[in-house]
CSV table of C-alpha atoms in Angstrom, one decimal:
chain,number,residue,atom,x,y,z
A,24,MET,CA,33.3,-21.8,-56.2
A,25,LYS,CA,30.5,-22.5,-53.8
A,26,ASN,CA,28.4,-24.2,-56.5
A,27,GLN,CA,31.5,-26.3,-57.4
A,28,SER,CA,31.8,-27.4,-53.8
A,29,VAL,CA,28.2,-28.5,-53.8
A,30,THR,CA,28.8,-30.5,-57.0
A,31,ASN,CA,31.9,-32.1,-55.6
A,32,ASN,CA,30.2,-33.1,-52.3
A,33,LEU,CA,26.9,-34.3,-53.8
A,34,ASP,CA,26.2,-37.9,-52.9
A,35,TRP,CA,26.4,-39.4,-56.4
A,36,MET,CA,25.3,-42.8,-55.3
A,37,SER,CA,21.9,-41.5,-54.3
A,38,VAL,CA,21.7,-39.4,-57.5
A,39,PHE,CA,22.6,-42.5,-59.6
A,40,ILE,CA,19.9,-44.6,-58.0
A,41,TYR,CA,17.4,-41.7,-58.5
A,42,ILE,CA,18.3,-41.5,-62.2
A,43,VAL,CA,18.0,-45.3,-62.7
A,44,LEU,CA,14.6,-45.4,-60.9
A,45,VAL,CA,13.2,-42.5,-63.0
A,46,ILE,CA,14.5,-44.2,-66.3
A,47,LEU,CA,13.1,-47.6,-65.3
A,48,GLY,CA,9.8,-46.0,-64.3
A,49,TRP,CA,9.4,-44.2,-67.6
A,50,LEU,CA,10.2,-47.5,-69.5
A,51,ASN,CA,7.4,-49.2,-67.6
A,52,ILE,CA,5.0,-46.3,-68.2
A,53,TYR,CA,5.9,-46.5,-71.9
A,54,SER,CA,5.2,-50.2,-71.9
A,55,SER,CA,1.9,-50.1,-69.9
A,56,SER,CA,0.4,-47.2,-71.9
A,57,LEU,CA,1.7,-48.2,-75.4
A,58,SER,CA,-1.2,-50.7,-75.6
A,59,LEU,CA,-3.6,-47.7,-75.6
A,60,SER,CA,-2.3,-46.4,-78.8
A,61,ASP,CA,-0.5,-47.6,-82.0
A,62,ASP,CA,1.6,-44.4,-82.0
A,63,ASN,CA,5.2,-45.1,-80.9
A,64,TYR,CA,6.3,-41.5,-80.9
A,65,ILE,CA,7.8,-41.0,-77.5
A,66,LEU,CA,7.2,-37.3,-77.4
A,67,ASP,CA,3.5,-37.6,-78.1
A,68,LEU,CA,2.0,-35.4,-75.3
A,69,SER,CA,-1.4,-37.0,-75.8
A,70,GLN,CA,0.0,-40.2,-74.4
A,71,PHE,CA,1.0,-41.0,-70.8
A,72,TYR,CA,4.6,-41.8,-71.7
A,73,GLY,CA,4.9,-38.5,-73.6
A,74,LYS,CA,3.6,-36.5,-70.7
A,75,GLN,CA,5.8,-38.3,-68.2
A,76,LEU,CA,8.9,-37.7,-70.4
A,77,PHE,CA,7.9,-34.0,-70.4
A,78,SER,CA,7.7,-34.1,-66.6
A,79,ILE,CA,11.1,-35.8,-66.4
A,80,ALA,CA,12.5,-33.0,-68.6
A,81,LEU,CA,11.1,-30.4,-66.3
A,82,ALA,CA,12.5,-32.2,-63.2
A,83,ILE,CA,16.1,-31.6,-64.4
A,84,PRO,CA,16.0,-27.7,-64.1
A,85,LEU,CA,14.0,-28.3,-60.9
A,86,ILE,CA,16.9,-30.2,-59.4
A,87,PHE,CA,19.4,-27.4,-60.3
A,88,ILE,CA,17.1,-24.9,-58.7
A,89,VAL,CA,16.9,-26.9,-55.5
A,90,LEU,CA,20.7,-27.4,-55.5
A,91,SER,CA,21.4,-23.7,-56.2
A,92,VAL,CA,19.6,-22.6,-53.1
A,93,GLU,CA,21.8,-22.4,-49.9
A,94,GLY,CA,21.0,-25.3,-47.5
A,95,LYS,CA,20.5,-22.8,-44.7
A,96,PHE,CA,17.6,-21.3,-46.6
A,97,TYR,CA,15.5,-24.4,-46.1
A,98,GLU,CA,16.1,-24.3,-42.4
A,99,LYS,CA,15.5,-20.5,-42.1
A,100,PHE,CA,12.3,-20.5,-44.1
A,101,ALA,CA,10.9,-23.9,-43.1
A,102,GLY,CA,8.0,-22.4,-41.3
A,103,VAL,CA,7.1,-20.1,-44.2
A,104,ILE,CA,7.2,-23.1,-46.6
A,105,TYR,CA,5.0,-25.1,-44.3
A,106,ILE,CA,2.4,-22.3,-44.1
A,107,ILE,CA,2.4,-21.9,-47.9
A,108,GLY,CA,1.9,-25.7,-48.1
A,109,LEU,CA,-1.1,-25.6,-45.8
A,110,LEU,CA,-2.7,-22.7,-47.7
A,111,SER,CA,-2.3,-24.7,-50.9
A,112,LEU,CA,-4.2,-27.6,-49.3
A,113,ALA,CA,-6.9,-25.3,-47.9
A,114,GLY,CA,-7.4,-23.7,-51.3
A,115,LEU,CA,-8.5,-27.0,-52.7
A,116,PHE,CA,-11.8,-26.6,-50.8
A,117,VAL,CA,-12.6,-23.6,-53.0
A,118,PHE,CA,-10.6,-24.0,-56.2
A,119,GLY,CA,-9.9,-27.7,-56.3
A,120,LYS,CA,-10.8,-29.7,-59.4
A,121,THR,CA,-12.4,-33.1,-58.9
A,122,VAL,CA,-10.6,-36.0,-60.6
A,123,LYS,CA,-11.9,-39.5,-60.1
A,124,GLY,CA,-14.1,-38.3,-57.2
A,125,GLN,CA,-11.3,-36.5,-55.4
A,126,ALA,CA,-11.0,-32.7,-55.3
A,127,ASN,CA,-7.2,-32.7,-54.7
A,128,TRP,CA,-6.0,-31.0,-57.9
A,129,TYR,CA,-5.5,-27.5,-59.1
A,130,SER,CA,-6.3,-27.2,-62.8
A,131,PHE,CA,-4.5,-24.8,-65.1
A,132,GLY,CA,-6.0,-25.6,-68.5
A,133,SER,CA,-4.7,-29.0,-69.5
A,134,PHE,CA,-2.1,-28.9,-66.7
A,135,GLY,CA,-2.9,-30.2,-63.2
A,136,LEU,CA,-1.0,-29.9,-59.9
A,137,GLN,CA,-1.5,-31.9,-56.8
A,138,PRO,CA,-0.3,-29.9,-53.8
A,139,SER,CA,-0.3,-32.8,-51.4
A,140,GLU,CA,2.8,-34.2,-53.2
A,141,PHE,CA,4.8,-31.0,-52.3
A,142,VAL,CA,3.4,-30.7,-48.8
A,143,LYS,CA,5.3,-33.8,-47.8
A,144,ALA,CA,8.6,-31.9,-48.2
A,145,ALA,CA,7.1,-28.8,-46.5
A,146,THR,CA,5.9,-30.8,-43.5
A,147,SER,CA,9.3,-32.6,-43.2
A,148,LEU,CA,11.0,-29.2,-43.2
A,149,ALA,CA,8.7,-27.9,-40.5
A,150,LEU,CA,9.1,-30.9,-38.3
A,151,ALA,CA,12.9,-30.8,-38.6
A,152,LYS,CA,12.8,-27.1,-37.8
A,153,TYR,CA,10.7,-27.6,-34.7
A,154,LEU,CA,12.8,-30.5,-33.4
A,155,SER,CA,16.1,-28.7,-34.0
A,156,ASP,CA,15.1,-25.1,-33.0
A,157,VAL,CA,13.8,-25.9,-29.5
A,158,GLN,CA,15.6,-27.7,-26.8
A,159,ILE,CA,12.9,-30.1,-26.4
A,160,ASN,CA,12.4,-33.5,-24.8
A,161,LEU,CA,9.8,-35.5,-26.6
A,162,LYS,CA,8.9,-37.2,-23.4
A,163,ASP,CA,7.2,-34.0,-22.4
A,164,THR,CA,3.5,-34.2,-23.2
A,165,ASN,CA,3.2,-30.6,-24.5
A,166,ARG,CA,6.2,-31.0,-26.8
A,167,GLN,CA,4.7,-34.2,-28.1
A,168,MET,CA,1.4,-32.5,-28.9
A,169,GLN,CA,3.1,-29.7,-30.7
A,170,ALA,CA,5.2,-32.1,-32.8
A,171,LEU,CA,2.1,-34.2,-33.6
A,172,ALA,CA,0.1,-31.1,-34.5
A,173,ILE,CA,2.7,-30.3,-37.3
A,174,ILE,CA,1.9,-33.7,-38.8
A,175,PHE,CA,-1.8,-33.8,-38.2
A,176,VAL,CA,-2.8,-30.4,-39.6
A,177,PRO,CA,-1.9,-31.4,-43.2
A,178,VAL,CA,-3.3,-34.9,-42.6
A,179,ILE,CA,-6.7,-33.4,-41.7
A,180,LEU,CA,-6.7,-31.2,-44.8
A,181,ILE,CA,-5.7,-34.0,-47.1
A,182,ALA,CA,-7.8,-36.8,-45.6
A,183,VAL,CA,-11.0,-35.1,-46.7
A,184,HIS,CA,-10.0,-35.5,-50.4
A,185,ASP,CA,-7.5,-38.2,-50.4
A,186,PRO,CA,-7.2,-40.6,-47.4
A,187,GLY,CA,-4.4,-42.6,-49.1
A,188,SER,CA,-2.1,-39.6,-49.3
A,189,ALA,CA,-2.9,-38.7,-45.7
A,190,LEU,CA,-1.8,-42.1,-44.6
A,191,ILE,CA,1.7,-41.3,-45.8
A,192,PHE,CA,2.2,-38.6,-43.2
A,193,MET,CA,1.8,-41.2,-40.5
A,194,SER,CA,5.3,-42.5,-41.4
A,195,LEU,CA,6.7,-39.4,-39.7
A,196,PHE,CA,5.8,-41.0,-36.3
A,197,PHE,CA,9.0,-43.1,-36.9
A,198,VAL,CA,11.0,-39.9,-37.1
A,199,LEU,CA,9.6,-38.7,-33.8
A,200,TYR,CA,10.4,-42.1,-32.3
A,201,ARG,CA,14.0,-41.7,-33.5
A,202,GLU,CA,14.1,-38.4,-31.8
A,203,GLY,CA,12.8,-39.6,-28.4
A,204,LEU,CA,9.0,-40.1,-28.7
A,205,PRO,CA,7.9,-42.7,-26.1
A,206,PRO,CA,7.5,-46.1,-27.9
A,207,TRP,CA,4.0,-46.6,-26.5
A,208,TYR,CA,2.7,-44.3,-29.3
A,209,LEU,CA,3.9,-46.8,-31.9
A,210,TRP,CA,2.7,-49.8,-30.0
A,211,THR,CA,-0.7,-48.2,-29.5
A,212,GLY,CA,-1.0,-47.5,-33.2
A,213,PHE,CA,0.0,-51.1,-34.2
A,214,ILE,CA,-2.3,-52.6,-31.6
A,215,ALA,CA,-5.2,-50.3,-32.8
A,216,ILE,CA,-4.7,-51.6,-36.4
A,217,ILE,CA,-4.7,-55.2,-35.3
A,218,LEU,CA,-7.8,-54.7,-33.2
A,219,PHE,CA,-9.5,-52.9,-36.0
A,220,VAL,CA,-8.9,-55.7,-38.5
A,221,MET,CA,-9.8,-58.4,-35.9
A,222,ALA,CA,-13.1,-56.6,-35.2
A,223,LEU,CA,-13.9,-56.7,-38.9
A,224,ILE,CA,-13.3,-60.5,-39.0
A,225,PHE,CA,-14.6,-61.7,-35.7
A,226,LYS,CA,-17.5,-60.7,-33.4
A,227,PRO,CA,-16.6,-57.7,-31.1
A,228,TRP,CA,-17.2,-59.7,-27.9
A,229,ALA,CA,-14.7,-62.4,-29.1
A,230,VAL,CA,-12.0,-59.7,-29.8
A,231,VAL,CA,-12.6,-58.3,-26.3
A,232,LEU,CA,-12.2,-61.7,-24.7
A,233,ILE,CA,-9.0,-62.3,-26.5
A,234,ALA,CA,-7.7,-58.8,-25.4
A,235,ALA,CA,-8.8,-59.6,-21.8
A,236,ALA,CA,-6.8,-62.9,-21.9
A,237,VAL,CA,-3.7,-61.1,-23.2
A,238,ILE,CA,-4.0,-58.4,-20.6
A,239,GLY,CA,-4.5,-61.0,-17.9
A,240,LEU,CA,-1.5,-62.9,-19.1
A,241,VAL,CA,0.7,-59.8,-19.1
A,242,TYR,CA,-0.6,-58.8,-15.6
A,243,PHE,CA,0.2,-62.2,-13.9
A,244,ARG,CA,3.5,-62.6,-15.6
A,245,SER,CA,4.7,-59.2,-14.5
A,246,ARG,CA,6.6,-58.7,-11.3
A,247,ILE,CA,4.3,-58.0,-8.3
A,248,VAL,CA,5.7,-54.5,-7.9
A,249,ASP,CA,4.9,-53.7,-11.5
A,250,ARG,CA,1.3,-54.9,-11.4
A,251,ASN,CA,-1.4,-52.2,-11.5
A,252,ILE,CA,-4.9,-53.7,-11.7
A,253,ILE,CA,-6.5,-50.3,-12.1
A,254,ALA,CA,-4.4,-49.4,-15.2
A,255,SER,CA,-5.1,-52.9,-16.6
A,256,ALA,CA,-8.8,-52.4,-16.2
A,257,ILE,CA,-8.7,-49.0,-17.8
A,258,VAL,CA,-6.8,-50.4,-20.8
A,259,LEU,CA,-9.4,-53.2,-21.2
A,260,VAL,CA,-12.3,-50.6,-21.0
A,261,MET,CA,-10.6,-48.5,-23.7
A,262,ILE,CA,-10.1,-51.5,-25.9
A,263,THR,CA,-13.7,-52.6,-25.5
A,264,GLY,CA,-15.0,-49.2,-26.5
A,265,PHE,CA,-12.7,-49.1,-29.5
A,266,VAL,CA,-13.6,-52.6,-30.7
A,267,PHE,CA,-17.4,-51.9,-30.4
A,268,SER,CA,-17.0,-48.7,-32.3
A,269,VAL,CA,-15.3,-50.3,-35.3
A,270,ASP,CA,-18.5,-51.4,-36.9
A,271,TYR,CA,-20.0,-47.9,-36.7
A,272,VAL,CA,-16.8,-46.3,-38.2
A,273,PHE,CA,-16.6,-48.9,-40.9
A,274,GLU,CA,-20.2,-48.5,-42.0
A,275,SER,CA,-20.7,-44.8,-41.4
A,276,VAL,CA,-17.3,-43.1,-41.8
A,277,PHE,CA,-15.7,-45.3,-44.5
A,278,LYS,CA,-16.9,-44.8,-48.1
A,279,GLN,CA,-18.4,-47.7,-50.0
A,280,HIS,CA,-15.4,-48.3,-52.1
A,281,HIS,CA,-13.2,-48.4,-49.0
A,282,ARG,CA,-15.5,-50.9,-47.4
A,283,ASP,CA,-15.5,-53.0,-50.6
A,284,ARG,CA,-11.7,-53.1,-50.7
A,285,PHE,CA,-11.4,-54.2,-47.1
A,286,ASN,CA,-14.0,-56.9,-47.6
A,287,ILE,CA,-12.2,-58.2,-50.6
A,288,LEU,CA,-8.9,-58.2,-48.8
A,289,LEU,CA,-10.3,-60.0,-45.8
A,290,GLY,CA,-12.1,-62.5,-48.0
A,291,LYS,CA,-15.5,-61.5,-46.9
A,292,GLU,CA,-16.5,-60.8,-50.5
A,293,VAL,CA,-15.4,-62.3,-53.8
A,294,ASP,CA,-16.0,-59.9,-56.6
A,295,MET,CA,-13.4,-60.5,-59.3
A,296,LYS,CA,-15.4,-58.6,-61.9
A,297,GLY,CA,-16.1,-55.6,-59.7
A,298,ILE,CA,-14.2,-54.0,-56.9
A,299,GLY,CA,-11.7,-56.9,-56.7
A,300,TYR,CA,-10.9,-56.8,-60.4
A,301,ASN,CA,-7.8,-54.6,-60.1
A,302,THR,CA,-6.2,-56.7,-57.5
A,303,ASN,CA,-7.0,-60.0,-59.2
A,304,GLN,CA,-5.6,-58.8,-62.5
A,305,SER,CA,-2.6,-57.4,-60.8
A,306,GLU,CA,-1.8,-60.8,-59.2
A,307,ILE,CA,-2.3,-62.6,-62.5
A,308,ALA,CA,0.0,-60.1,-64.3
A,309,ILE,CA,2.8,-60.4,-61.7
A,310,GLY,CA,2.5,-64.2,-61.4
A,311,SER,CA,2.6,-64.7,-65.2
A,312,GLY,CA,6.1,-63.1,-65.3
A,313,GLY,CA,7.8,-66.1,-63.7
A,314,TRP,CA,11.5,-65.9,-62.9
A,315,PHE,CA,12.7,-63.9,-65.9
A,316,GLY,CA,9.6,-62.2,-67.3
A,317,LYS,CA,8.1,-62.1,-70.7
A,318,GLY,CA,10.4,-59.4,-72.0
A,319,PHE,CA,10.1,-55.7,-72.5
A,320,LEU,CA,6.9,-54.8,-74.4
A,321,GLU,CA,5.9,-58.5,-74.4
A,322,GLY,CA,3.5,-58.6,-71.4
A,323,THR,CA,0.2,-60.0,-72.6
A,324,GLN,CA,-1.7,-58.7,-69.5
A,325,THR,CA,-0.1,-55.3,-70.1
A,326,LYS,CA,-0.6,-55.2,-73.8
A,327,GLY,CA,-4.2,-56.3,-73.4
A,328,GLY,CA,-4.9,-53.5,-70.9
A,329,PHE,CA,-6.3,-55.9,-68.3
A,330,VAL,CA,-4.9,-54.1,-65.3
A,331,PRO,CA,-6.7,-50.7,-64.8
A,332,GLU,CA,-4.5,-47.7,-63.8
A,333,GLN,CA,-1.5,-49.8,-64.6
A,334,HIS,CA,0.6,-46.7,-65.5
A,335,THR,CA,-0.1,-45.2,-62.1
A,336,ASP,CA,-0.8,-47.1,-58.8
A,337,TYR,CA,-0.3,-50.5,-60.5
A,338,ILE,CA,2.9,-49.8,-62.4
A,339,PHE,CA,4.8,-52.5,-60.5
A,340,THR,CA,2.6,-55.1,-62.3
A,341,THR,CA,4.4,-54.3,-65.5
A,342,VAL,CA,7.7,-54.9,-63.8
A,343,GLY,CA,6.5,-58.3,-62.5
A,344,GLU,CA,5.1,-59.4,-65.9
A,345,GLU,CA,7.8,-58.2,-68.2
A,346,TRP,CA,10.9,-58.5,-66.0
A,347,GLY,CA,9.8,-61.4,-63.8
A,348,PHE,CA,10.8,-62.2,-60.2
A,349,LEU,CA,14.5,-61.3,-60.7
A,350,GLY,CA,13.6,-57.9,-62.3
A,351,SER,CA,11.2,-57.2,-59.6
A,352,LEU,CA,13.8,-58.1,-57.0
A,353,ALA,CA,16.3,-55.7,-58.7
A,354,VAL,CA,13.8,-52.8,-58.5
A,355,ILE,CA,13.0,-53.5,-54.9
A,356,GLY,CA,16.7,-53.6,-54.2
A,357,LEU,CA,17.1,-50.2,-55.8
A,358,PHE,CA,14.4,-48.7,-53.5
A,359,VAL,CA,15.8,-50.4,-50.4
A,360,GLY,CA,19.3,-49.3,-51.3
A,361,LEU,CA,18.2,-45.7,-51.7
A,362,ILE,CA,16.3,-45.7,-48.4
A,363,PHE,CA,19.2,-47.2,-46.5
A,364,ARG,CA,21.6,-44.8,-48.2
A,365,ILE,CA,19.5,-41.8,-47.0
A,366,ILE,CA,19.4,-43.2,-43.5
A,367,TYR,CA,23.2,-43.6,-43.6
A,368,LEU,CA,23.6,-40.0,-44.8
A,369,ALA,CA,21.2,-38.7,-42.2
A,370,GLU,CA,23.2,-40.3,-39.4
A,371,ARG,CA,26.4,-38.5,-40.5
A,372,GLN,CA,24.8,-35.1,-40.6
A,373,LYS,CA,26.4,-32.4,-38.4
A,374,THR,CA,23.1,-30.6,-37.6
A,375,LYS,CA,20.0,-32.0,-36.0
A,376,PHE,CA,17.9,-30.2,-38.6
A,377,SER,CA,19.5,-32.1,-41.5
A,378,ARG,CA,19.4,-35.4,-39.7
A,379,VAL,CA,15.7,-35.1,-38.8
A,380,TYR,CA,14.8,-34.1,-42.4
A,381,GLY,CA,16.9,-37.0,-43.8
A,382,TYR,CA,14.9,-39.4,-41.7
A,383,CYS,CA,11.7,-37.8,-42.9
A,384,VAL,CA,12.7,-38.4,-46.5
A,385,ALA,CA,13.6,-42.0,-45.8
A,386,CYS,CA,10.3,-42.7,-43.9
A,387,ILE,CA,8.1,-41.1,-46.6
A,388,LEU,CA,9.8,-43.0,-49.4
A,389,PHE,CA,9.6,-46.2,-47.4
A,390,ILE,CA,5.9,-46.0,-46.6
A,391,HIS,CA,5.1,-45.2,-50.3
A,392,PHE,CA,7.3,-48.1,-51.5
A,393,PHE,CA,6.0,-50.6,-48.9
A,394,VAL,CA,2.3,-49.7,-49.2
A,395,ASN,CA,2.4,-49.7,-53.0
A,396,ILE,CA,4.1,-53.1,-53.4
A,397,ALA,CA,1.8,-54.6,-50.7
A,398,MET,CA,-1.2,-53.1,-52.5
A,399,VAL,CA,-0.2,-54.5,-55.9
A,400,ALA,CA,0.5,-57.9,-54.3
A,401,GLY,CA,-3.0,-58.0,-52.8
A,402,ILE,CA,-1.9,-58.0,-49.2
A,403,PHE,CA,-3.1,-54.4,-48.6
A,404,PRO,CA,-6.3,-52.7,-49.7
A,405,THR,CA,-6.1,-50.4,-52.8
A,406,ILE,CA,-5.8,-46.8,-51.4
A,407,GLY,CA,-4.1,-45.0,-54.3
A,408,VAL,CA,-0.5,-44.7,-53.1
A,409,PRO,CA,1.9,-44.3,-56.1
A,410,LEU,CA,5.4,-45.9,-56.4
A,411,PRO,CA,8.0,-43.1,-56.0
A,412,PHE,CA,9.8,-42.1,-59.3
A,413,PHE,CA,7.9,-44.9,-61.1
A,414,SER,CA,4.2,-44.1,-61.2
A,415,TYR,CA,2.9,-41.8,-63.8
A,416,GLY,CA,2.3,-38.2,-62.7
A,417,GLY,CA,4.2,-34.9,-62.9
A,418,SER,CA,3.2,-33.7,-59.4
A,419,GLY,CA,4.4,-37.0,-57.8
A,420,LEU,CA,7.7,-37.0,-59.7
A,421,TRP,CA,8.5,-33.4,-58.9
A,422,GLY,CA,7.4,-33.7,-55.2
A,423,PHE,CA,9.6,-36.7,-54.6
A,424,THR,CA,12.5,-35.0,-56.5
A,425,ILE,CA,12.2,-31.9,-54.4
A,426,LEU,CA,12.0,-34.0,-51.2
A,427,LEU,CA,15.1,-36.0,-52.0
A,428,PHE,CA,17.3,-33.2,-53.5
A,429,ILE,CA,16.7,-30.8,-50.6
A,430,PHE,CA,18.3,-33.4,-48.4
A,431,LEU,CA,21.1,-34.1,-50.8
A,432,LYS,CA,21.8,-30.3,-50.9
A,433,MET,CA,21.9,-30.3,-47.1
A,434,ASP,CA,24.3,-33.3,-47.1
A,435,ALA,CA,26.5,-31.7,-49.7
A,436,ASN,CA,26.7,-28.5,-47.6
A,437,LYS,CA,27.5,-30.3,-44.3
A,438,VAL,CA,31.2,-29.5,-44.7
A,439,ASN,CA,30.2,-25.8,-44.4
A,440,GLU,CA,28.1,-26.2,-41.4
A,441,TRP,CA,30.7,-26.3,-38.6
């Protein structure tokens, strides 16, 4: 009877969008990888589309396992799940397999598993548990540091191998903001990004002068009682130190391929046959689709294999070329619809744990979606962020499936949480 109740209260709109995205994702993987082989047998496990279909098949029992577990289990054992996730990341330093220069995989024969995809759900559970278990006020500095530590521990472990995946965890700052984190954290982050980019484009002293002018304008336009010249001076000194450190970080901390991608994006280098090849071909493929696209399996850029890694990070180029602007808009609409649906469900939860976790799911899906589309469109550097439910990869599909259906389980059980 309890299982029947879960089935009846499951949010079928979210499930429907999930199924549509997975099916559309597989169709695009099939189209983008079919050019690599003349074999059209869809269950061919030597081809990407065959492997992805196998991953989709395994996702079905995985969904039933997630839904069969009581919702309270995820709250009660959130800390244990988080620790297991951290241990899986730490184990990569010893047992990790290097794939494309990144040791972020466990290898089991021909089968590989990327733990960072599953740690997203584990970290979300831990953060939700912390914020709901303790009567905290995130305006308290100690509470802020503890919440941030939950996010940054996996970030540190992942960033060593895969900076792109580590970036995804930064989306959880929006969750903390929703739960009372002072807004200056977000503003500081946005300003730091802007200053970093400006320091790469202009001379450091020019950026400092601009910052000084903005601070001076804010200072003199403030009410006299709000003016604090010492605080303004401290902010300017901190900005100056940050701006003059950008060059060192860029040259000494960033890897060469990261520097190349930033330089291409900022127009400081033009290398359409080298590091800029992926982005250039991606833009050509999307632009060639026009309004209505060339048709399924009819993309010339796709069939010619001009876009590297098209079945993974650049899968959206297949959508743009074969389905055109309207098809791309429909796919974007599905993602936006799912994200807003999750936020709506999160707001109607009866427990803080479920609400916080729901916002974690929405933020993680959003940052994946936003960064991937921006990356493919050439307005963001290539950092290896897949498109949820679309990009090739069993670990990614299973990780997003677990992330989503844990929340749908919580939402279905909310009638039993009074």
